Short mmCIF file of C-alpha atoms and ligand atoms in Angstrom, two decimals:
data_model
loop_
_atom_site.label_atom_id
_atom_site.label_comp_id
_atom_site.label_asym_id
_atom_site.label_seq_id
_atom_site.Cartn_x
_atom_site.Cartn_y
_atom_site.Cartn_z
CA MET I 1 2.52 -13.45 -20.56
CA VAL I 2 0.15 -12.32 -17.87
CA ARG I 3 -3.52 -11.99 -18.76
CA LEU I 4 -4.69 -8.46 -18.20
CA VAL I 5 -8.46 -8.04 -18.25
CA ARG I 6 -9.89 -4.52 -18.30
CA VAL I 7 -13.03 -4.01 -16.25
CA ASP I 8 -15.13 -0.98 -15.48
CA ALA I 9 -14.23 0.43 -12.06
CA ALA I 10 -17.80 1.28 -11.08
CA SER I 11 -19.71 -1.69 -12.54
CA PRO I 12 -17.35 -4.50 -13.53
CA ASP I 13 -18.42 -7.19 -15.97
CA GLN I 14 -19.65 -10.15 -13.92
CA ALA I 15 -18.23 -12.75 -16.33
CA ALA I 16 -14.73 -11.29 -15.89
CA ILE I 17 -15.14 -11.25 -12.11
CA ASP I 18 -16.38 -14.85 -12.03
CA GLU I 19 -13.45 -15.94 -14.18
CA ALA I 20 -11.03 -14.27 -11.74
CA ALA I 21 -12.77 -15.98 -8.82
CA ARG I 22 -12.34 -19.33 -10.63
CA VAL I 23 -8.61 -18.69 -10.99
CA LEU I 24 -8.40 -18.03 -7.23
CA ARG I 25 -10.48 -21.12 -6.41
CA ALA I 26 -8.06 -23.22 -8.49
CA GLY I 27 -5.13 -21.93 -6.42
CA GLY I 28 -4.03 -19.18 -8.80
CA LEU I 29 -2.99 -15.58 -8.16
CA VAL I 30 -5.15 -12.65 -9.25
CA ALA I 31 -4.09 -9.02 -9.00
CA PHE I 32 -7.08 -6.77 -8.43
CA PRO I 33 -7.76 -3.10 -7.73
CA THR I 34 -8.71 -1.81 -4.31
CA GLU I 35 -9.35 1.84 -3.48
CA THR I 36 -5.84 2.08 -1.96
CA VAL I 37 -3.49 0.13 -4.23
CA TYR I 38 -3.68 -3.08 -6.29
CA GLY I 39 -3.51 -6.30 -4.30
CA LEU I 40 -1.95 -9.65 -5.24
CA GLY I 41 -4.72 -12.01 -4.21
CA ALA I 42 -4.85 -15.67 -3.26
CA ASN I 43 -7.43 -17.79 -1.49
CA ALA I 44 -6.51 -17.10 2.14
CA LEU I 45 -7.48 -20.65 3.14
CA ASP I 46 -5.26 -22.31 0.51
CA VAL I 47 -1.75 -22.69 1.93
CA ALA I 48 -0.11 -23.49 -1.41
CA ALA I 49 -1.65 -20.41 -3.05
CA VAL I 50 -0.56 -18.24 -0.12
CA ARG I 51 3.02 -19.51 -0.48
CA ARG I 52 2.93 -18.51 -4.14
CA VAL I 53 2.10 -14.94 -3.10
CA PHE I 54 5.27 -14.77 -1.00
CA SER I 55 7.44 -16.19 -3.79
CA ALA I 56 5.87 -13.98 -6.50
CA LYS I 57 6.70 -10.87 -4.46
CA GLY I 58 10.02 -12.10 -3.10
CA ARG I 59 8.54 -11.27 0.27
CA PRO I 60 10.19 -12.67 3.39
CA ALA I 61 8.02 -15.22 5.16
CA PHE I 62 8.05 -13.16 8.39
CA ASN I 63 5.86 -10.45 6.84
CA PRO I 64 2.15 -11.31 7.27
CA LEU I 65 -0.54 -10.76 4.63
CA ILE I 66 -3.76 -8.80 5.01
CA VAL I 67 -6.96 -10.81 4.61
CA HIS I 68 -9.83 -9.17 2.71
CA ALA I 69 -13.50 -9.86 3.32
CA PRO I 70 -16.63 -8.48 1.61
CA ASP I 71 -18.30 -7.05 4.72
CA ARG I 72 -18.10 -6.56 8.47
CA ASN I 73 -19.78 -9.85 9.37
CA ALA I 74 -17.56 -11.89 7.09
CA ALA I 75 -14.50 -10.14 8.56
CA ALA I 76 -15.64 -10.53 12.17
CA ALA I 77 -16.07 -14.27 11.55
CA LEU I 78 -12.29 -14.46 10.97
CA ALA I 79 -11.54 -12.95 14.38
CA ALA I 80 -11.19 -15.15 17.48
CA GLU I 81 -12.09 -12.09 19.50
CA TRP I 82 -14.14 -9.23 18.03
CA THR I 83 -14.00 -6.40 20.52
CA GLN I 84 -16.34 -3.44 20.82
CA THR I 85 -13.53 -1.22 19.60
CA ALA I 86 -13.12 -3.35 16.48
CA GLU I 87 -16.86 -3.29 15.89
CA ARG I 88 -17.11 0.48 16.27
CA LEU I 89 -14.16 1.09 13.93
CA ALA I 90 -15.58 -1.33 11.40
CA GLN I 91 -18.96 0.37 11.52
CA VAL I 92 -17.46 3.78 10.86
CA PHE I 93 -14.62 3.04 8.43
CA TRP I 94 -15.58 -0.10 6.50
CA PRO I 95 -15.73 -0.55 3.65
CA GLY I 96 -12.61 1.58 3.34
CA PRO I 97 -8.85 2.06 3.72
CA LEU I 98 -8.46 0.67 7.25
CA THR I 99 -6.90 -2.66 8.27
CA LEU I 100 -7.68 -3.98 11.75
CA VAL I 101 -5.27 -6.38 13.42
CA VAL I 102 -7.18 -8.78 15.67
CA ARG I 103 -6.70 -12.26 17.14
CA LYS I 104 -7.26 -14.80 14.37
CA VAL I 105 -9.43 -17.89 14.14
CA GLU I 106 -7.71 -21.28 13.73
CA THR I 107 -8.89 -21.67 10.13
CA ILE I 108 -6.59 -18.91 8.89
CA PRO I 109 -3.34 -20.69 8.05
CA ASP I 110 -0.16 -19.68 9.88
CA GLU I 111 1.44 -19.02 6.48
CA VAL I 112 -0.90 -16.03 6.03
CA THR I 113 -0.03 -14.42 9.33
CA ALA I 114 3.65 -15.41 9.41
CA GLY I 115 2.97 -17.45 12.51
CA LEU I 116 1.43 -14.54 14.41
CA PRO I 117 -1.67 -15.19 16.54
CA THR I 118 -3.22 -12.10 14.95
CA VAL I 119 -4.49 -11.28 11.47
CA GLY I 120 -4.91 -8.01 9.59
CA LEU I 121 -8.47 -7.74 8.24
CA ARG I 122 -9.77 -5.30 5.67
CA VAL I 123 -13.08 -4.71 3.90
CA PRO I 124 -12.20 -2.79 0.74
CA ARG I 125 -14.60 -0.29 -0.79
CA HIS I 126 -13.60 -0.66 -4.47
CA PRO I 127 -16.49 -2.18 -6.49
CA VAL I 128 -14.14 -4.60 -8.29
CA ALA I 129 -12.66 -5.87 -5.00
CA GLN I 130 -16.18 -6.14 -3.58
CA ALA I 131 -17.45 -8.08 -6.60
CA LEU I 132 -14.45 -10.42 -6.55
CA LEU I 133 -14.83 -11.19 -2.83
CA ARG I 134 -18.52 -11.91 -3.26
CA SER I 135 -18.02 -14.11 -6.30
CA ALA I 136 -15.17 -16.01 -4.61
CA GLY I 137 -17.03 -16.73 -1.39
CA PHE I 138 -13.76 -17.15 0.56
CA PRO I 139 -11.46 -14.57 2.16
CA ILE I 140 -8.68 -13.25 -0.08
CA ALA I 141 -5.18 -12.74 1.26
CA ALA I 142 -3.57 -9.87 -0.62
CA PRO I 143 -0.47 -7.79 -0.07
CA SER I 144 0.21 -4.90 -2.41
CA ALA I 145 0.98 -6.35 -5.85
CA ASN I 146 4.59 -5.15 -6.11
CA PRO I 147 7.96 -6.83 -5.73
CA PHE I 148 9.15 -6.68 -2.09
CA THR I 149 10.18 -3.14 -0.99
CA GLY I 150 9.17 -1.69 -4.37
CA VAL I 151 6.60 0.99 -5.07
CA SER I 152 3.02 -0.26 -4.74
CA PRO I 153 0.98 -0.43 -7.95
CA THR I 154 -1.98 1.86 -8.52
CA THR I 155 -2.82 0.59 -12.03
CA GLY I 156 -2.96 -2.80 -13.73
CA GLU I 157 0.00 -1.81 -15.89
CA HIS I 158 2.15 -1.20 -12.80
CA VAL I 159 1.36 -4.78 -11.72
CA GLU I 160 2.15 -6.14 -15.16
CA ARG I 161 5.50 -4.39 -15.24
CA GLY I 162 6.44 -5.33 -11.68
CA LEU I 163 5.26 -8.93 -11.39
CA GLY I 164 4.71 -9.93 -15.03
CA GLY I 165 4.34 -13.68 -15.49
CA ARG I 166 4.27 -14.38 -11.76
CA VAL I 167 0.56 -13.60 -11.60
CA ASP I 168 -2.13 -15.54 -13.44
CA LEU I 169 -4.61 -12.74 -14.07
CA VAL I 170 -4.71 -8.98 -13.57
CA LEU I 171 -8.05 -7.21 -13.27
CA ASP I 172 -7.34 -3.68 -14.46
CA ALA I 173 -9.83 -0.98 -13.54
CA GLY I 174 -7.54 2.02 -13.97
CA PRO I 175 -6.03 4.18 -11.20
CA SER I 176 -6.80 3.42 -7.54
CA PRO I 177 -8.63 6.44 -6.11
CA VAL I 178 -6.85 6.68 -2.72
CA GLY I 179 -3.39 5.82 -4.01
CA ILE I 180 -1.54 4.77 -0.85
CA GLU I 181 -1.98 1.77 1.43
CA SER I 182 -4.55 1.42 4.20
CA ALA I 183 -3.94 2.49 7.78
CA VAL I 184 -3.05 -0.58 9.87
CA LEU I 185 -4.45 -0.41 13.39
CA ASP I 186 -3.72 -3.16 15.91
CA VAL I 187 -6.72 -3.53 18.19
CA SER I 188 -5.66 -6.90 19.64
CA GLY I 189 -4.25 -5.37 22.85
CA GLU I 190 -5.39 -2.98 25.57
CA VAL I 191 -4.48 0.17 23.67
CA PRO I 192 -4.95 0.42 19.90
CA VAL I 193 -1.61 0.79 18.12
CA LEU I 194 -1.32 2.46 14.74
CA LEU I 195 1.20 0.34 12.84
CA ARG I 196 0.99 2.13 9.49
CA HIS I 197 -0.34 5.57 8.65
CA GLY I 198 -3.12 5.69 6.10
CA THR I 199 -5.23 8.47 4.69
CA ILE I 200 -7.73 8.37 7.57
CA PRO I 201 -6.40 11.02 9.99
CA ASN I 202 -5.29 9.68 13.42
CA GLU I 203 -7.73 12.09 15.03
CA GLU I 204 -10.66 10.41 13.25
CA LEU I 205 -9.45 6.97 14.35
CA SER I 206 -9.00 8.04 17.97
CA ALA I 207 -12.41 9.73 17.99
CA VAL I 208 -13.80 6.22 17.56
CA ALA I 209 -11.17 4.00 19.21
CA GLY I 210 -9.95 6.25 22.02
CA ASP I 211 -6.29 7.15 22.54
CA LEU I 212 -3.91 5.48 20.10
CA ALA I 213 -0.27 4.62 20.41
CA VAL I 214 1.66 5.26 17.22
CA PHE I 215 4.32 2.70 16.47
CA GLU I 216 7.43 4.44 15.20
CA GLY I 217 9.70 1.41 14.88
CA GLY I 218 10.90 -0.25 11.78
CA ILE I 219 14.60 -0.85 11.55
CA GLU I 220 15.76 -2.66 8.43
CA GLY I 221 16.56 -6.29 9.10
CA VAL I 222 14.96 -6.38 12.52
CA PRO I 223 11.54 -8.01 12.58
CA ALA I 224 9.37 -5.07 13.58
CA ARG I 225 5.98 -5.09 15.21
CA SER I 226 4.51 -4.59 11.73
CA PRO I 227 7.08 -5.93 9.33
CA GLY I 228 5.83 -3.61 6.61
CA MET I 229 7.12 -0.71 8.69
CA LEU I 230 10.58 -1.54 7.35
CA HIS I 231 12.68 1.55 7.13
CA ARG I 232 13.26 1.48 3.38
CA HIS I 233 10.07 0.54 1.64
CA TYR I 234 7.85 1.79 -1.16
CA ALA I 235 11.04 2.79 -2.92
CA PRO I 236 11.71 3.16 -6.65
CA SER I 237 14.97 1.83 -8.07
CA ALA I 238 16.41 5.33 -8.47
CA ARG I 239 17.99 7.06 -5.50
CA VAL I 240 15.47 9.39 -3.88
CA ARG I 241 16.39 12.64 -2.21
CA LEU I 242 13.77 14.37 -0.15
CA PHE I 243 14.46 18.07 0.40
CA SER I 244 12.84 21.01 2.10
CA PRO I 245 12.39 24.32 0.24
CA GLU I 246 15.17 25.80 2.44
CA GLN I 247 17.55 23.25 0.97
CA SER I 248 16.69 24.11 -2.63
CA GLN I 249 19.89 26.04 -3.27
CA GLU I 250 22.02 23.13 -2.12
CA VAL I 251 19.86 20.71 -4.14
CA ARG I 252 20.16 22.94 -7.21
CA ARG I 253 23.95 22.73 -6.94
CA ALA I 254 23.97 18.97 -6.40
CA ALA I 255 21.57 18.44 -9.32
CA THR I 256 23.68 20.54 -11.66
CA GLN I 257 26.78 18.52 -10.76
CA ALA I 258 24.97 15.21 -11.10
CA ARG I 259 23.75 16.18 -14.57
CA GLU I 260 27.27 17.15 -15.60
CA ARG I 261 28.24 13.58 -14.71
CA GLY I 262 25.47 12.35 -17.01
CA ALA I 263 22.80 11.49 -14.43
CA ARG I 264 19.16 11.69 -15.44
CA ILE I 265 17.14 13.54 -12.86
CA GLY I 266 13.44 13.34 -12.13
CA ALA I 267 11.53 15.38 -9.58
CA LEU I 268 8.22 15.67 -7.79
CA LEU I 269 7.66 19.35 -7.18
CA MET I 270 4.87 21.47 -5.82
CA ARG I 271 6.32 24.67 -7.24
CA ASP I 272 9.17 25.84 -9.43
CA LEU I 273 12.31 25.85 -7.33
CA GLY I 274 14.70 26.50 -10.18
CA VAL I 275 16.29 23.04 -9.88
CA PRO I 276 17.53 21.66 -13.21
CA VAL I 277 15.51 18.51 -13.86
CA ASP I 278 15.13 16.22 -16.89
CA VAL I 279 11.71 14.84 -15.97
CA PRO I 280 9.77 17.19 -13.68
CA ILE I 281 6.35 16.16 -12.39
CA ALA I 282 4.14 18.86 -10.91
CA MET I 283 2.40 17.49 -7.83
CA PRO I 284 -0.99 18.58 -6.44
CA HIS I 285 -1.14 20.87 -3.40
CA ASP I 286 -3.99 18.94 -1.84
CA ALA I 287 -2.97 15.95 0.33
CA SER I 288 -5.53 13.47 -1.05
CA ALA I 289 -4.79 14.40 -4.64
CA TYR I 290 -1.05 14.14 -3.90
CA ALA I 291 -1.48 10.69 -2.35
CA GLN I 292 -3.53 9.53 -5.31
CA ARG I 293 -0.77 10.64 -7.72
CA LEU I 294 2.36 9.71 -5.72
CA TYR I 295 3.05 6.08 -6.67
CA ALA I 296 2.08 6.57 -10.31
CA ALA I 297 4.54 9.47 -10.45
CA LEU I 298 7.34 7.35 -8.94
CA HIS I 299 6.59 4.55 -11.41
CA GLU I 300 6.75 7.09 -14.26
CA LEU I 301 10.15 8.39 -13.17
CA ASP I 302 11.52 4.87 -12.79
CA ARG I 303 10.31 4.08 -16.28
CA ALA I 304 11.83 7.26 -17.64
CA GLY I 305 15.19 5.85 -16.51
CA CYS I 306 15.91 8.43 -13.83
CA ASP I 307 18.98 7.80 -11.67
CA LEU I 308 18.03 10.37 -9.07
CA ILE I 309 14.60 11.53 -7.96
CA LEU I 310 14.32 14.82 -6.10
CA ILE I 311 11.19 15.25 -4.00
CA GLU I 312 10.14 18.51 -2.46
CA GLN I 313 9.04 17.85 1.14
CA VAL I 314 5.31 18.23 1.72
CA PRO I 315 3.73 20.29 4.54
CA ASP I 316 4.17 19.13 8.15
CA ALA I 317 0.43 19.01 8.82
CA PRO I 318 -1.91 16.25 10.07
CA GLY I 319 -3.55 15.67 6.68
CA TRP I 320 -0.14 14.97 5.16
CA ARG I 321 1.06 12.31 7.68
CA ALA I 322 0.62 9.27 5.44
CA VAL I 323 2.27 10.97 2.47
CA ARG I 324 5.20 12.14 4.62
CA ASP I 325 5.59 8.61 5.97
CA ARG I 326 5.77 7.12 2.45
CA LEU I 327 8.19 9.82 1.25
CA GLN I 328 10.43 9.14 4.24
CA ARG I 329 10.51 5.42 3.46
CA ALA I 330 10.99 5.93 -0.27
CA SER I 331 14.01 8.13 0.40
CA ALA I 332 15.61 6.03 3.16
CA VAL I 333 19.13 4.99 2.27
CA PRO I 334 19.28 1.21 1.87
O1 LIG A 401 -4.18 -0.90 1.34
C1 LIG A 401 -3.72 -2.00 1.65
O2 LIG A 401 -3.63 -2.38 2.83
C2 LIG A 401 -3.26 -2.94 0.52
C3 LIG A 401 -4.48 -3.42 -0.26
C4 LIG A 401 -4.13 -4.42 -1.34
O3 LIG A 401 -5.43 -3.93 0.63
N1 LIG A 401 -2.52 -4.04 1.05
C5 LIG A 401 -1.29 -3.88 1.58
O4 LIG A 401 -0.72 -5.07 2.01
O5 LIG A 401 -0.72 -2.82 1.65
P1 LIG A 401 0.82 -5.19 2.41
O6 LIG A 401 1.03 -6.64 2.64
O7 LIG A 401 1.65 -4.56 1.37
O8 LIG A 401 0.93 -4.45 3.75
C6 LIG A 401 0.30 -5.01 4.89
C7 LIG A 401 0.90 -4.45 6.13
C8 LIG A 401 2.32 -4.88 6.31
O9 LIG A 401 3.01 -3.78 6.87
C9 LIG A 401 2.19 -6.02 7.32
O10 LIG A 401 3.37 -6.19 8.05
C10 LIG A 401 1.05 -5.53 8.17
O11 LIG A 401 0.17 -4.91 7.26
N2 LIG A 401 0.35 -6.64 8.82
C11 LIG A 401 -0.41 -7.58 8.25
N3 LIG A 401 -0.85 -8.45 9.17
C12 LIG A 401 -0.36 -8.06 10.36
C13 LIG A 401 -0.44 -8.56 11.70
N4 LIG A 401 -1.11 -9.65 11.99
N5 LIG A 401 0.21 -7.88 12.66
C14 LIG A 401 0.90 -6.76 12.36
N6 LIG A 401 1.03 -6.25 11.12
C15 LIG A 401 0.41 -6.89 10.14
MG1 LIG A 402 3.12 -3.56 0.48
#
């Protein structure tokens, strides 16, 4: 049985935080909330602990982990080269949902970065993550605390259900406020490359970093520039079908037939499209609120035993980029 410790999201109990830091110091794994999603943390300087993160998630060794630090100075100390661009981005967006890929210092083990000469660094804003990093006194390597390719957790219960006994302690502070993973921006080369969309709009990043290239790769089975850009990712166990409102008639027909065959159908909808659904979830019309709700909704439909999840496509607008990206990946055919 995993130990789940509830803490207040705004002012966590110091004794609980110190206990979690002790578990990490002893080489254990602690799942903790960040403002984006829950992370599965290990001491980034402890190779054995880092290996346990990969095996707990079933994550292939070629996919590097993000390293978390409490502030800009602590993060910059992990970079072999801290450029002006990195500094400016850190000043504007940290603490917050941005990961910067930079050249790493020698002390970060190759296991963390999957042998890459670079490391993804992030200073999270969540008070519990902040308190844990400060109590630990060492950088914490933490991928999202879900089994490989599954839906990221946004509550302690999601972690418990997904990873169960493979984690020593879960700090549960309730729902993560942002709800989807950080933007990953590689600033190790000449031109910054956005490897993963986050909730910070590209325009805001480029206002600080200059023109960005957006990496659109990610073919399943081929080691991509950012391995987390795998085509099918963030996916529930049910089949997911993403549809546009123009396709609703076709989807209505398909759903009716699937139900006649006994399938249980869940849906994430922004309005009533007359599709027959067993477990409908009404989604917010605002992009941030939608992002905050998305993974919890997918976890709910998985738990409700849905075989098919229908998702109404969201608007094709800049504020919706990260959500569209995650919906695309969740619905990619394996
Ligand atoms: O919001 C987040 O970033 C959460 C919280 C826990 O901080 N973490 C997270 O970690 O989403 P993970 O491991 O699920 O995703 C990290 C992504 C992966 O796509 C990984 O391939 C990429 O960042 N990444 C990490 N280090 C990298 C590097 N050195 N070069 C390129 N991509 C890197
Ligand atoms: Mg992940």
